[in-house]
């Protein structure tokens, strides 16, 4: 069978990699992925055959993985976190009609919203939304519209891609939009380098968040009206306790 596994590897440590992910890598003849993720995986799977590509070559990477699978090789294509969340899974399916002989299987991984939430405490204990501030594939107008909509709906918000080299001020601009609706003392959290050596988190307020520097390996959490700080952790109650 010609099979391509689209695999989420989790935040970047082996402890948070699933058994199914490990199996998909160990059983593959070839593993495709973005350079930074391959660099993480190589030391853990030194005998495997990796193909790394740069950013912005996603379509070529997916086509190369699908073509090799069509030749009968066992191929895995890796994304960080979950492959279905700002990862390669949807693109692979979009390209799949060109490769009718290939069966695709998605292997779920722990996404940054979930691994980051565990570090912060329990910030997504109720309804939440995930928004990426990357405007490479989505217009900034639409990102602003979605920010306003989730703020109006009192959802906890997890923000991915809060900054990159070309767009250092996206988080500040987003905070300013949210501050049109939300109060400056709204509880917020940041997690950096989840699962990596410089892992860390911080709890702050929406008013202060607008000036905090963030990078590509930061995920940001904006609380809802009920979110508070308990024992130094960011907690969004479900509503059980009267504590
Ligand atoms: N598929 C990935 C998300 C890719 S988008 C997932 O499911 O997690 C890239 C964004 O994810 C980053 O800008 C950051 O906001 C978040 N992210 C990914 N890995 C992270 C990590 N190890 N630590 C903190 N944030 C991370």
Coordinates of C-alpha atoms and ligand atoms in Angstrom, one line a residue:
X1 CA 0.0 0.0 0.0
X2 CA 1.3 3.5 -0.8
X3 CA 0.9 5.4 2.4
X4 CA 1.8 8.9 3.6
X5 CA 1.6 9.5 7.3
X6 CA 1.2 13.2 8.3
X7 CA 2.6 13.4 11.8
X8 CA 2.4 15.9 14.6
X9 CA 5.6 15.6 16.8
X10 CA 4.4 17.7 19.7
X11 CA 6.1 20.7 21.1
X12 CA 9.7 19.5 20.7
X13 CA 10.6 17.0 23.5
X14 CA 10.4 13.2 23.3
X15 CA 8.2 13.0 26.4
X16 CA 5.4 14.8 24.6
X17 CA 5.7 12.8 21.4
X18 CA 3.0 10.1 21.1
X19 CA 3.7 6.4 20.6
X20 CA 2.0 6.6 17.3
X21 CA 4.3 9.4 16.2
X22 CA 7.4 7.4 17.2
X23 CA 6.1 4.4 15.3
X24 CA 5.4 6.6 12.2
X25 CA 9.0 7.8 12.2
X26 CA 10.6 4.5 13.0
X27 CA 8.6 2.7 10.3
X28 CA 9.2 5.3 7.6
X29 CA 11.7 4.9 4.7
X30 CA 11.8 8.6 4.4
X31 CA 10.8 11.5 6.7
X32 CA 10.1 15.0 5.3
X33 CA 9.8 18.2 7.3
X34 CA 10.9 21.8 7.9
X35 CA 14.6 22.2 8.7
X36 CA 14.1 23.1 12.4
X37 CA 11.9 20.1 13.1
X38 CA 14.3 17.7 11.3
X39 CA 17.1 19.1 13.4
X40 CA 15.2 18.2 16.5
X41 CA 14.4 14.7 15.4
X42 CA 17.8 13.6 13.9
X43 CA 19.5 13.1 17.3
X44 CA 16.6 10.9 18.5
X45 CA 16.4 8.8 15.3
X46 CA 20.0 8.9 14.0
X47 CA 19.6 6.0 11.6
X48 CA 16.6 7.4 9.7
X49 CA 16.5 9.0 6.3
X50 CA 15.5 12.7 6.6
X51 CA 14.7 15.2 3.9
X52 CA 14.7 18.8 5.2
X53 CA 13.2 21.8 3.4
X54 CA 13.1 25.5 4.2
X55 CA 10.1 27.7 5.1
X56 CA 8.0 28.8 2.1
X57 CA 8.6 25.6 0.3
X58 CA 5.6 23.8 1.8
X59 CA 3.9 22.9 -1.5
X60 CA 7.1 21.4 -2.9
X61 CA 7.7 19.5 0.3
X62 CA 4.3 18.0 0.4
X63 CA 4.5 17.1 -3.4
X64 CA 7.9 15.4 -2.9
X65 CA 6.5 13.4 0.1
X66 CA 3.4 12.3 -1.9
X67 CA 5.5 11.4 -5.0
X68 CA 7.8 9.2 -3.0
X69 CA 4.8 7.5 -1.3
X70 CA 3.3 7.0 -4.8
X71 CA 6.5 5.1 -5.7
X72 CA 5.8 2.6 -2.9
X73 CA 8.0 4.0 -0.1
X74 CA 6.7 4.4 3.5
X75 CA 6.8 8.2 4.0
X76 CA 6.2 10.4 7.0
X77 CA 5.8 14.1 6.8
X78 CA 6.3 15.8 10.2
X79 CA 4.9 19.1 11.6
X80 CA 5.5 20.5 15.1
X81 CA 2.6 20.2 17.5
X82 CA -0.3 18.8 15.6
X83 CA -0.1 18.5 11.8
X84 CA -3.7 19.7 11.4
X85 CA -3.2 23.0 13.3
X86 CA -1.3 25.4 11.1
X87 CA 0.6 22.4 9.8
X88 CA 0.8 20.3 6.6
X89 CA -2.2 18.0 6.9
X90 CA -4.7 20.1 5.0
X91 CA -2.2 20.9 2.2
X92 CA -1.4 17.2 1.8
X93 CA -5.2 16.5 1.3
X94 CA -5.5 19.4 -1.1
X95 CA -2.7 18.0 -3.3
X96 CA -3.8 14.3 -2.9
X97 CA -6.0 14.2 -6.0
X98 CA -2.7 14.4 -8.0
X99 CA -1.6 11.1 -6.3
X100 CA -4.7 8.8 -6.3
X101 CA -2.7 5.7 -5.3
X102 CA -1.6 7.2 -2.0
X103 CA -3.5 6.6 1.2
X104 CA -3.1 9.4 3.8
X105 CA -3.1 9.0 7.5
X106 CA -2.9 11.8 10.0
X107 CA -1.2 11.1 13.4
X108 CA -2.3 13.7 16.0
X109 CA 0.2 15.6 18.1
X110 CA 0.0 17.8 21.2
X111 CA -0.5 21.3 19.9
X112 CA 1.1 24.4 21.5
X113 CA -2.2 25.5 23.0
X114 CA -2.4 22.3 25.0
X115 CA 1.3 21.9 26.0
X116 CA 1.4 25.6 26.7
X117 CA -1.8 25.5 28.8
X118 CA -0.3 22.8 31.0
X119 CA 2.7 25.1 31.8
X120 CA 0.5 28.0 32.6
X121 CA -1.9 26.0 34.8
X122 CA -5.4 25.7 33.3
X123 CA -6.1 28.7 31.1
X124 CA -8.3 26.9 28.6
X125 CA -10.7 25.3 31.1
X126 CA -13.6 26.7 29.2
X127 CA -14.5 27.6 25.6
X128 CA -11.5 28.9 23.6
X129 CA -10.4 30.0 20.2
X130 CA -7.1 29.7 18.4
X131 CA -6.0 32.6 16.2
X132 CA -2.7 32.9 14.2
X133 CA -1.3 36.4 13.7
X134 CA 0.5 35.3 10.6
X135 CA -0.7 37.3 7.6
X136 CA 1.3 35.4 5.1
X137 CA -1.8 33.3 4.0
X138 CA -4.6 35.2 5.8
X139 CA -5.3 39.0 5.3
X140 CA -4.7 41.2 8.3
X141 CA -8.3 42.5 7.9
X142 CA -9.7 39.0 8.5
X143 CA -7.3 38.5 11.5
X144 CA -8.6 41.7 13.1
X145 CA -12.3 40.7 12.4
X146 CA -11.7 37.3 14.1
X147 CA -10.0 38.9 17.1
X148 CA -12.9 41.3 17.6
X149 CA -15.4 38.4 17.2
X150 CA -13.8 36.1 19.8
X151 CA -13.3 39.0 22.3
X152 CA -17.0 39.8 22.0
X153 CA -17.8 36.2 22.6
X154 CA -15.8 36.1 25.9
X155 CA -13.7 33.2 24.6
X156 CA -10.2 32.5 26.0
X157 CA -7.9 33.2 23.1
X158 CA -4.7 31.3 22.2
X159 CA -2.5 33.3 19.8
X160 CA -0.1 31.4 17.6
X161 CA 2.6 33.2 15.4
X162 CA 2.5 36.3 17.6
X163 CA 5.6 37.7 15.8
X164 CA 8.2 36.9 13.2
X165 CA 11.2 38.7 11.7
X166 CA 9.1 40.7 9.2
X167 CA 6.3 41.5 11.6
X168 CA 7.5 42.3 15.1
X169 CA 4.4 44.5 16.1
X170 CA 1.5 42.1 15.4
X171 CA 1.0 41.3 19.0
X172 CA 0.9 44.9 20.0
X173 CA -1.6 45.7 17.2
X174 CA -3.7 42.8 18.3
X175 CA -3.7 43.9 22.0
X176 CA -4.8 47.3 20.9
X177 CA -7.8 45.8 19.0
X178 CA -8.7 43.6 22.0
X179 CA -8.4 46.5 24.4
X180 CA -11.3 48.2 22.5
X181 CA -13.5 45.5 24.1
X182 CA -11.5 43.9 27.0
X183 CA -10.2 45.6 30.1
X184 CA -6.4 46.3 30.5
X185 CA -6.4 44.1 33.7
X186 CA -7.5 41.0 31.8
X187 CA -5.3 38.0 32.9
X188 CA -2.9 36.9 30.1
X189 CA -0.1 34.3 29.8
X190 CA 2.8 33.6 27.6
X191 CA 4.8 30.4 27.1
X192 CA 8.1 30.2 25.3
X193 CA 10.1 27.3 23.9
X194 CA 7.8 24.6 25.2
X195 CA 9.6 21.3 25.5
X196 CA 13.0 22.9 24.7
X197 CA 15.8 23.9 27.1
X198 CA 14.8 27.5 27.4
X199 CA 11.2 26.7 28.3
X200 CA 9.4 29.3 30.4
X201 CA 6.1 31.0 31.0
X202 CA 4.9 34.4 32.4
X203 CA 1.6 35.7 33.6
X204 CA 0.7 39.3 32.9
X205 CA -2.2 41.5 31.9
X206 CA -3.6 42.6 28.5
X207 CA -2.4 46.1 29.2
X208 CA 1.2 45.0 29.9
X209 CA 1.2 42.3 27.1
X210 CA 1.3 45.0 24.4
X211 CA 4.9 45.9 25.2
X212 CA 6.3 42.4 26.0
X213 CA 8.7 41.1 23.4
X214 CA 7.7 37.8 21.7
X215 CA 9.2 35.6 19.1
X216 CA 8.2 32.8 16.8
X217 CA 8.4 30.2 19.6
X218 CA 6.0 32.1 21.9
X219 CA 2.3 31.2 22.3
X220 CA 0.1 33.8 24.0
X221 CA -3.1 33.2 26.1
X222 CA -5.7 35.9 26.7
X223 CA -8.1 34.9 29.5
X224 CA -11.9 35.3 29.6
X225 CA -13.9 37.4 32.2
X226 CA -13.6 34.5 34.7
X227 CA -9.8 33.8 34.3
X228 CA -7.8 34.5 37.4
X229 CA -4.4 33.8 39.0
X230 CA -4.4 31.0 41.6
X231 CA -1.0 30.0 43.2
X232 CA 0.9 31.8 40.5
X233 CA -0.9 29.9 37.7
X234 CA -3.4 31.1 35.1
X235 CA -6.8 29.4 35.7
X236 CA -10.1 29.7 33.8
X237 CA -12.7 28.0 36.0
X238 CA -15.3 25.8 34.5
X239 CA -17.8 26.9 37.1
X240 CA -17.8 24.0 39.6
X241 CA -16.2 25.7 42.6
X242 CA -17.5 28.4 44.9
X243 CA -13.9 28.8 46.1
Ligands
LIG1 N1 1.4 22.9 14.3 C1 1.9 23.7 15.4 C2 1.7 25.2 15.2 C3 2.5 25.8 14.1 S1 2.4 27.5 13.9 C4 1.2 23.2 16.7 O1 0.2 22.5 16.6 O2 1.6 23.6 17.8 C5 3.8 28.0 14.9 C6 3.4 28.7 16.2 O3 3.0 27.6 17.1 C7 4.5 29.5 16.8 O4 4.6 30.8 16.4 C8 4.0 29.4 18.3 O5 3.0 30.4 18.5 C9 3.4 28.0 18.4 N2 4.4 27.0 18.9 C10 4.8 25.9 18.2 N3 5.8 25.3 18.9 C11 6.0 26.0 20.1 C12 6.8 25.7 21.2 N4 7.6 24.7 21.3 N5 6.7 26.7 22.2 C13 5.9 27.7 22.1 N6 5.1 28.0 21.1 C14 5.1 27.1 20.0

